[in-house]
GROMACS .gro file of C-alpha atoms in nm:
model
  383
    1MET     CA    1  -0.002   0.001   0.026
    2PHE     CA    2   0.265   0.244   0.077
    3ALA     CA    3   0.467   0.122  -0.236
    4ILE     CA    4   0.123   0.232  -0.409
    5GLN     CA    5   0.079   0.548  -0.305
    6ARG     CA    6   0.457   0.656  -0.303
    7HIS     CA    7   0.440   0.573  -0.660
    8ASN     CA    8   0.097   0.756  -0.743
    9SER     CA    9   0.295   1.026  -0.559
   10SER     CA   10   0.566   1.007  -0.764
   11ASP     CA   11   0.308   1.045  -1.079
   12ASP     CA   12   0.159   1.330  -0.959
   13LEU     CA   13   0.488   1.527  -0.929
   14SER     CA   14   0.581   1.440  -1.269
   15ALA     CA   15   0.257   1.525  -1.368
   16HIS     CA   16   0.233   1.820  -1.240
   17LEU     CA   17   0.590   1.960  -1.350
   18GLN     CA   18   0.525   1.893  -1.711
   19ASN     CA   19   0.198   2.089  -1.669
   20ASN     CA   20   0.406   2.344  -1.527
   21GLY     CA   21   0.666   2.308  -1.797
   22SER     CA   22   0.389   2.328  -2.069
   23THR     CA   23   0.226   2.577  -1.921
   24MET     CA   24   0.568   2.789  -1.875
   25LEU     CA   25   0.659   2.752  -2.241
   26HIS     CA   26   0.324   2.847  -2.399
   27LYS     CA   27   0.377   3.141  -2.153
   28ALA     CA   28   0.732   3.209  -2.342
   29LYS     CA   29   0.599   3.112  -2.676
   30VAL     CA   30   0.326   3.384  -2.636
   31GLY     CA   31   0.548   3.646  -2.504
   32ARG     CA   32   0.806   3.592  -2.759
   33THR     CA   33   0.521   3.600  -3.041
   34TYR     CA   34   0.292   3.877  -2.917
   35GLY     CA   35   0.506   4.057  -2.615
   36ASN     CA   36   0.463   4.278  -2.349
   37SER     CA   37   0.558   4.654  -2.242
   38THR     CA   38   0.904   4.564  -2.134
   39ASN     CA   39   1.027   4.319  -2.433
   40SER     CA   40   0.815   4.469  -2.697
   41PRO     CA   41   1.057   4.608  -2.999
   42THR     CA   42   0.798   4.858  -3.067
   43SER     CA   43   0.639   5.113  -2.821
   44PRO     CA   44   0.334   5.360  -2.865
   45THR     CA   45   0.560   5.661  -2.784
   46ALA     CA   46   0.772   5.552  -3.113
   47ALA     CA   47   0.440   5.459  -3.327
   48GLY     CA   48   0.372   5.811  -3.209
   49ILE     CA   49   0.615   5.982  -3.310
   50THR     CA   50   0.673   5.839  -3.572
   51MET     CA   51   0.335   5.895  -3.662
   52THR     CA   52   0.330   6.301  -3.597
   53LEU     CA   53   0.598   6.371  -3.821
   54GLY     CA   54   0.476   6.181  -4.145
   55ILE     CA   55   0.186   6.411  -4.082
   56VAL     CA   56   0.345   6.747  -4.069
   57PHE     CA   57   0.628   6.638  -4.296
   58ASN     CA   58   0.332   6.534  -4.569
   59VAL     CA   59   0.156   6.843  -4.467
   60VAL     CA   60   0.448   7.058  -4.554
   61ALA     CA   61   0.528   6.862  -4.884
   62LEU     CA   62   0.239   6.918  -4.996
   63ILE     CA   63   0.153   7.245  -4.935
   64ILE     CA   64   0.423   7.328  -5.162
   65LEU     CA   65   0.330   7.117  -5.443
   66ALA     CA   66   0.011   7.264  -5.449
   67LYS     CA   67   0.158   7.643  -5.455
   68ALA     CA   68   0.411   7.458  -5.720
   69TYR     CA   69   0.047   7.314  -5.939
   70ASN     CA   70  -0.058   7.635  -5.941
   71ARG     CA   71   0.237   7.803  -6.084
   72PHE     CA   72   0.312   7.540  -6.355
   73ARG     CA   73  -0.047   7.465  -6.474
   74ARG     CA   74  -0.014   7.490  -6.778
   75ARG     CA   75   0.329   7.340  -6.826
   76SER     CA   76   0.438   6.986  -6.893
   77LYS     CA   77   0.581   7.009  -6.522
   78ALA     CA   78   0.212   7.016  -6.406
   79THR     CA   79   0.100   6.641  -6.500
   80PHE     CA   80   0.467   6.549  -6.285
   81LEU     CA   81   0.335   6.760  -5.978
   82LEU     CA   82  -0.032   6.641  -5.999
   83PHE     CA   83   0.134   6.284  -5.943
   84ALA     CA   84   0.389   6.391  -5.705
   85SER     CA   85   0.087   6.581  -5.492
   86SER     CA   86  -0.120   6.227  -5.592
   87LEU     CA   87   0.176   6.035  -5.419
   88VAL     CA   88   0.234   6.282  -5.085
   89ALA     CA   89  -0.181   6.253  -5.036
   90THR     CA   90  -0.160   5.861  -5.086
   91ASP     CA   91   0.147   5.857  -4.848
   92LEU     CA   92  -0.057   6.135  -4.592
   93ALA     CA   93  -0.339   5.894  -4.585
   94GLY     CA   94  -0.139   5.557  -4.507
   95HIS     CA   95   0.053   5.719  -4.242
   96VAL     CA   96  -0.265   5.851  -4.052
   97ILE     CA   97  -0.461   5.528  -4.126
   98ASN     CA   98  -0.206   5.253  -4.063
   99GLY     CA   99  -0.075   5.456  -3.768
  100ALA     CA  100  -0.436   5.544  -3.567
  101LEU     CA  101  -0.492   5.156  -3.591
  102VAL     CA  102  -0.146   5.055  -3.461
  103LEU     CA  103  -0.209   5.326  -3.168
  104ARG     CA  104  -0.553   5.153  -3.131
  105ARG     CA  105  -0.355   4.840  -3.112
  106TYR     CA  106  -0.165   4.962  -2.772
  107THR     CA  107  -0.443   5.174  -2.600
  108ALA     CA  108  -0.631   4.831  -2.606
  109GLY     CA  109  -0.367   4.670  -2.430
  110ILE     CA  110  -0.349   4.428  -2.640
  111MET     CA  111   0.017   4.390  -2.602
  112ASN     CA  112   0.032   4.342  -2.250
  113LEU     CA  113  -0.144   4.043  -2.268
  114THR     CA  114   0.133   3.730  -2.195
  115ASP     CA  115  -0.105   3.450  -2.180
  116PRO     CA  116  -0.397   3.543  -2.404
  117PRO     CA  117  -0.726   3.304  -2.432
  118SER     CA  118  -0.800   3.048  -2.692
  119ASP     CA  119  -1.007   3.304  -2.926
  120PHE     CA  120  -0.813   3.587  -2.885
  121PRO     CA  121  -0.776   3.780  -3.190
  122GLY     CA  122  -0.379   3.785  -3.193
  123ASN     CA  123  -0.379   3.356  -3.178
  124LEU     CA  124  -0.302   3.260  -3.553
  125LYS     CA  125  -0.488   2.940  -3.509
  126THR     CA  126  -0.805   3.179  -3.516
  127ASP     CA  127  -0.975   3.361  -3.809
  128PRO     CA  128  -0.842   3.725  -3.753
  129ASP     CA  129  -1.062   4.018  -3.621
  130VAL     CA  130  -1.213   4.300  -3.854
  131PRO     CA  131  -0.933   4.566  -3.747
  132CYS     CA  132  -0.670   4.320  -3.812
  133LEU     CA  133  -0.865   4.274  -4.173
  134PHE     CA  134  -0.858   4.611  -4.221
  135LEU     CA  135  -0.509   4.678  -4.126
  136GLY     CA  136  -0.358   4.431  -4.339
  137CYS     CA  137  -0.555   4.527  -4.657
  138CYS     CA  138  -0.416   4.913  -4.601
  139MET     CA  139  -0.089   4.801  -4.596
  140VAL     CA  140  -0.090   4.596  -4.911
  141PHE     CA  141  -0.250   4.894  -5.085
  142PHE     CA  142  -0.066   5.164  -4.967
  143GLY     CA  143   0.231   4.974  -4.987
  144LEU     CA  144   0.185   4.931  -5.358
  145SER     CA  145   0.071   5.281  -5.394
  146PRO     CA  146   0.306   5.506  -5.377
  147LEU     CA  147   0.550   5.196  -5.589
  148PHE     CA  148   0.325   5.214  -5.885
  149LEU     CA  149   0.297   5.610  -5.838
  150GLY     CA  150   0.667   5.643  -5.855
  151CYS     CA  151   0.661   5.410  -6.150
  152ALA     CA  152   0.440   5.637  -6.369
  153MET     CA  153   0.569   5.892  -6.276
  154ALA     CA  154   0.908   5.779  -6.401
  155ALA     CA  155   0.743   5.681  -6.706
  156GLU     CA  156   0.531   5.998  -6.768
  157ARG     CA  157   0.898   6.183  -6.749
  158CYS     CA  158   1.098   5.920  -6.933
  159LEU     CA  159   0.846   5.988  -7.213
  160GLY     CA  160   0.848   6.367  -7.190
  161VAL     CA  161   1.245   6.368  -7.220
  162SER     CA  162   1.315   6.204  -7.460
  163ARG     CA  163   0.970   6.211  -7.737
  164PRO     CA  164   0.859   6.559  -7.600
  165LEU     CA  165   0.636   6.568  -7.895
  166LEU     CA  166   0.470   6.267  -7.861
  167HIS     CA  167   0.425   6.319  -7.460
  168ALA     CA  168   0.240   6.695  -7.521
  169ARG     CA  169   0.036   6.500  -7.767
  170LEU     CA  170  -0.060   6.189  -7.538
  171VAL     CA  171  -0.061   6.308  -7.155
  172THR     CA  172  -0.325   6.527  -7.129
  173THR     CA  173  -0.460   6.663  -6.731
  174ALA     CA  174  -0.774   6.430  -6.813
  175ARG     CA  175  -0.574   6.152  -6.903
  176THR     CA  176  -0.342   6.204  -6.574
  177LYS     CA  177  -0.659   6.191  -6.354
  178MET     CA  178  -0.743   5.863  -6.506
  179ALA     CA  179  -0.423   5.737  -6.459
  180LEU     CA  180  -0.413   5.791  -6.059
  181ALA     CA  181  -0.792   5.663  -6.036
  182LEU     CA  182  -0.684   5.326  -6.236
  183ILE     CA  183  -0.344   5.307  -6.027
  184TRP     CA  184  -0.511   5.345  -5.713
  185LEU     CA  185  -0.809   5.093  -5.842
  186LEU     CA  186  -0.508   4.823  -5.901
  187ALA     CA  187  -0.390   4.823  -5.549
  188LEU     CA  188  -0.714   4.818  -5.412
  189CYS     CA  189  -0.811   4.512  -5.640
  190VAL     CA  190  -0.497   4.310  -5.492
  191ALA     CA  191  -0.536   4.415  -5.130
  192VAL     CA  192  -0.905   4.302  -5.126
  193LEU     CA  193  -0.797   3.935  -5.280
  194PRO     CA  194  -0.757   3.769  -4.928
  195PHE     CA  195  -1.159   3.829  -4.902
  196PHE     CA  196  -1.153   3.588  -5.208
  197SER     CA  197  -0.959   3.352  -5.018
  198LEU     CA  198  -0.683   3.374  -5.217
  199GLY     CA  199  -0.405   3.440  -4.938
  200ALA     CA  200  -0.480   3.528  -4.564
  201TYR     CA  201  -0.426   3.850  -4.332
  202ALA     CA  202  -0.307   3.804  -3.987
  203TYR     CA  203  -0.145   3.929  -3.676
  204GLN     CA  204   0.268   3.981  -3.680
  205TYR     CA  205   0.577   3.964  -3.426
  206PRO     CA  206   0.497   4.165  -3.199
  207GLY     CA  207   0.113   4.186  -3.225
  208SER     CA  208   0.085   4.542  -3.334
  209TRP     CA  209   0.058   4.489  -3.716
  210CYS     CA  210  -0.082   4.285  -3.972
  211PHE     CA  211   0.037   4.169  -4.309
  212ILE     CA  212   0.013   3.877  -4.531
  213ARG     CA  213   0.003   3.520  -4.327
  214VAL     CA  214   0.344   3.446  -4.376
  215MET     CA  215   0.470   3.281  -4.015
  216ASP     CA  216   0.204   3.057  -3.898
  217GLY     CA  217  -0.032   2.793  -4.129
  218THR     CA  218   0.103   2.969  -4.447
  219GLN     CA  219  -0.049   2.816  -4.694
  220SER     CA  220  -0.048   2.790  -5.120
  221THR     CA  221  -0.257   3.066  -5.148
  222ASP     CA  222  -0.111   3.296  -4.882
  223LEU     CA  223   0.222   3.245  -5.133
  224ALA     CA  224   0.069   3.314  -5.437
  225PHE     CA  225  -0.018   3.646  -5.230
  226VAL     CA  226   0.263   3.726  -5.107
  227THR     CA  227   0.444   3.637  -5.474
  228LEU     CA  228   0.219   3.888  -5.656
  229PHE     CA  229   0.276   4.201  -5.353
  230THR     CA  230   0.621   4.150  -5.384
  231GLY     CA  231   0.643   4.075  -5.800
  232LEU     CA  232   0.442   4.373  -5.800
  233GLY     CA  233   0.646   4.617  -5.578
  234LEU     CA  234   0.952   4.493  -5.730
  235SER     CA  235   0.870   4.503  -6.059
  236SER     CA  236   0.738   4.818  -5.993
  237LEU     CA  237   1.105   4.997  -5.874
  238ALA     CA  238   1.316   4.776  -6.164
  239VAL     CA  239   1.119   4.976  -6.415
  240ALA     CA  240   1.140   5.304  -6.219
  241PHE     CA  241   1.490   5.232  -6.246
  242VAL     CA  242   1.461   5.183  -6.616
  243CYS     CA  243   1.294   5.489  -6.685
  244ASN     CA  244   1.570   5.732  -6.462
  245THR     CA  245   1.846   5.610  -6.613
  246ILE     CA  246   1.700   5.640  -6.945
  247SER     CA  247   1.586   6.033  -6.861
  248GLY     CA  248   1.899   6.083  -6.748
  249ILE     CA  249   2.078   6.002  -7.034
  250THR     CA  250   1.917   6.206  -7.206
  251LEU     CA  251   1.901   6.528  -7.020
  252MET     CA  252   2.362   6.418  -7.056
  253ARG     CA  253   2.382   6.432  -7.364
  254ALA     CA  254   2.118   6.737  -7.477
  255ARG     CA  255   2.362   6.940  -7.193
  256LEU     CA  256   2.643   6.825  -7.371
  257LYS     CA  257   2.553   6.877  -7.714
  258LYS     CA  258   2.449   7.271  -7.620
  259LYS     CA  259   2.250   7.356  -7.931
  260SER     CA  260   1.934   7.473  -7.789
  261SER     CA  261   1.771   7.778  -7.711
  262SER     CA  262   1.758   7.974  -7.432
  263GLN     CA  263   1.354   7.885  -7.417
  264ARG     CA  264   1.474   7.482  -7.458
  265SER     CA  265   1.715   7.539  -7.190
  266SER     CA  266   1.498   7.652  -6.950
  267ALA     CA  267   1.283   7.352  -6.990
  268ARG     CA  268   1.576   7.169  -6.963
  269SER     CA  269   1.643   7.284  -6.635
  270HIS     CA  270   1.224   7.187  -6.489
  271ASP     CA  271   1.312   6.833  -6.637
  272THR     CA  272   1.658   6.801  -6.497
  273GLU     CA  273   1.499   6.930  -6.135
  274MET     CA  274   1.220   6.638  -6.235
  275VAL     CA  275   1.459   6.381  -6.267
  276VAL     CA  276   1.636   6.454  -5.976
  277GLN     CA  277   1.361   6.454  -5.699
  278LEU     CA  278   1.250   6.074  -5.949
  279VAL     CA  279   1.547   5.949  -5.835
  280GLY     CA  280   1.538   6.054  -5.509
  281ILE     CA  281   1.227   5.887  -5.476
  282MET     CA  282   1.329   5.579  -5.623
  283VAL     CA  283   1.647   5.529  -5.416
  284ALA     CA  284   1.414   5.606  -5.074
  285SER     CA  285   1.168   5.358  -5.186
  286SER     CA  286   1.435   5.095  -5.292
  287ILE     CA  287   1.592   5.110  -4.941
  288CYS     CA  288   1.260   5.133  -4.755
  289TRP     CA  289   1.038   4.891  -4.940
  290SER     CA  290   1.273   4.613  -5.070
  291PRO     CA  291   1.312   4.473  -4.732
  292LEU     CA  292   0.994   4.399  -4.637
  293LEU     CA  293   0.943   4.237  -4.998
  294VAL     CA  294   1.213   3.997  -4.944
  295PHE     CA  295   1.159   3.912  -4.594
  296GLY     CA  296   0.800   3.869  -4.691
  297LEU     CA  297   0.878   3.660  -4.967
  298ILE     CA  298   1.122   3.466  -4.808
  299SER     CA  299   0.986   3.393  -4.471
  300ALA     CA  300   0.642   3.249  -4.675
  301THR     CA  301   0.856   3.035  -4.862
  302ARG     CA  302   1.005   2.877  -4.580
  303SER     CA  303   0.676   2.881  -4.393
  304TYR     CA  304   0.461   2.728  -4.684
  305SER     CA  305   0.803   2.431  -4.688
  306GLY     CA  306   0.806   2.364  -4.300
  307SER     CA  307   1.148   2.480  -4.254
  308LEU     CA  308   1.071   2.827  -4.085
  309SER     CA  309   1.059   2.743  -3.742
  310PRO     CA  310   1.477   2.687  -3.644
  311ASP     CA  311   1.480   3.063  -3.743
  312ARG     CA  312   1.156   3.219  -3.642
  313ASN     CA  313   1.265   3.425  -3.432
  314THR     CA  314   1.511   3.591  -3.720
  315TYR     CA  315   1.245   3.628  -3.928
  316GLU     CA  316   1.009   3.813  -3.680
  317ASP     CA  317   1.254   4.047  -3.595
  318LEU     CA  318   1.332   4.081  -4.003
  319MET     CA  319   0.982   4.147  -4.038
  320VAL     CA  320   0.948   4.354  -3.798
  321THR     CA  321   1.288   4.579  -3.969
  322GLY     CA  322   1.111   4.560  -4.281
  323VAL     CA  323   0.765   4.704  -4.199
  324ARG     CA  324   1.028   5.005  -3.977
  325MET     CA  325   1.163   5.084  -4.248
  326ALA     CA  326   0.856   5.090  -4.484
  327THR     CA  327   0.725   5.349  -4.256
  328CYS     CA  328   1.034   5.546  -4.305
  329ASN     CA  329   0.965   5.574  -4.661
  330GLN     CA  330   0.631   5.763  -4.636
  331ILE     CA  331   0.830   6.023  -4.428
  332LEU     CA  332   1.178   6.053  -4.647
  333ASP     CA  333   0.948   6.104  -4.958
  334PRO     CA  334   0.797   6.451  -4.810
  335TRP     CA  335   1.154   6.537  -4.806
  336VAL     CA  336   1.242   6.484  -5.132
  337TYR     CA  337   1.015   6.745  -5.257
  338ILE     CA  338   1.087   6.996  -4.962
  339LEU     CA  339   1.482   6.936  -5.053
  340LEU     CA  340   1.517   6.881  -5.405
  341ARG     CA  341   1.386   7.197  -5.535
  342ARG     CA  342   1.534   7.422  -5.795
  343ALA     CA  343   1.567   7.679  -5.550
  344ILE     CA  344   1.733   7.462  -5.291
  345LEU     CA  345   1.934   7.281  -5.532
  346LYS     CA  346   2.079   7.663  -5.670
  347LYS     CA  347   2.168   7.739  -5.292
  348ILE     CA  348   2.340   7.446  -5.264
  349TYR     CA  349   2.511   7.472  -5.609
  350GLY     CA  350   2.606   7.832  -5.548
  351ILE     CA  351   2.700   7.706  -5.209
  352THR     CA  352   2.970   7.522  -5.283
  353LYS     CA  353   3.065   7.653  -5.593
  354ARG     CA  354   3.239   7.929  -5.368
  355GLN     CA  355   3.352   7.677  -5.162
  356ALA     CA  356   3.580   7.572  -5.441
  357SER     CA  357   3.638   7.909  -5.572
  358LEU     CA  358   3.763   7.954  -5.221
  359ARG     CA  359   3.983   7.686  -5.202
  360GLY     CA  360   4.145   7.754  -5.518
  361SER     CA  361   4.209   8.084  -5.414
  362MET     CA  362   4.371   7.987  -5.121
  363LEU     CA  363   4.528   7.757  -5.293
  364ARG     CA  364   4.669   7.958  -5.582
  365SER     CA  365   4.776   8.194  -5.299
  366PHE     CA  366   4.931   7.877  -5.109
  367ARG     CA  367   5.110   7.864  -5.417
  368TRP     CA  368   5.211   8.176  -5.478
  369ASP     CA  369   5.427   8.199  -5.126
  370VAL     CA  370   5.604   7.921  -5.173
  371SER     CA  371   5.685   7.978  -5.498
  372SER     CA  372   5.767   8.330  -5.335
  373PHE     CA  373   6.006   8.169  -5.062
  374GLN     CA  374   6.184   7.971  -5.326
  375ASN     CA  375   6.314   8.251  -5.554
  376SER     CA  376   6.435   8.438  -5.284
  377GLU     CA  377   6.584   8.137  -5.107
  378LYS     CA  378   6.769   8.075  -5.475
  379LYS     CA  379   6.854   8.480  -5.490
  380LYS     CA  380   7.037   8.410  -5.150
  381VAL     CA  381   7.225   8.134  -5.282
  382GLU     CA  382   7.325   8.298  -5.583
  383PHE     CA  383   7.459   8.593  -5.403
   0.00000   0.00000   0.00000
């Protein structure tokens, strides 16, 4: 009897330790996935500051572009300014909507949960809630729209620089507005594909944002959706790179020839300003969006093949880094129009030219002093 009781006690103790261990492991896993306020890589303060900066910068850039559009309404630059204003307005809307949804997650206290119930919206075993679906849709829409707009702007300027007569005949304000509507419609159609059973949206680490399901339970439809998203984004960047390269080469050839009139020279100056701004947009978009596009596709591929588990934490951190950099793009785009304007570039060029002339005069003065000293030394030796 004593032996039986002792055996039962040891079994109970083993079961108790096993249950406690599994509970601690579950809490640790959930704590890593959704985090708490101390371990989370993001904070409501940082999200609020980023959102505020993005709103301020985009509003300033929008005011600058609106004033420029009123001045150049009847010129070829008006089309570019209409595209640019639409891009800044899209960045502003994305910053406000996405930022508000992320801050709502923080204010709801979801980030402080370390052991959510089975029906918790962030549990990847259940369907995400409506705010998650909406945030995921906004992430895709406001991610593709600026990339599409940057590509369209580069193509429009490439046509205007290389084929100005064809550009004047084909590109009008009405057609530009139609192209903008089609761009936004295309981005929206891609964003709502999960509602038609192509892919799905899910909460992402640390639980403050939603995106395509690339970490847990990734299916073939999810892989196809993230491949489409990544392919469209990278293709837009590639087309923008080709168009900007053609525009830059064309402007350089025209500048080297120097056979155009003063009126054409003024137009070429505007073209140079626009191409410089487009290059700035392309560089910022490539740096900020490529990590999220690439890491999302790699994560989905490995999750679908079942090889993500050993490096799950690494890819979760990479996805957080990617979405942070994508958010920075909405802050950097306005500075392209604020800093890379012709008036600012002229001032920078003037300052650089004055500095170069000052250094040249100082160098010439130094050389004159050295030559005078050497001549005096020679005279002394001859004497």
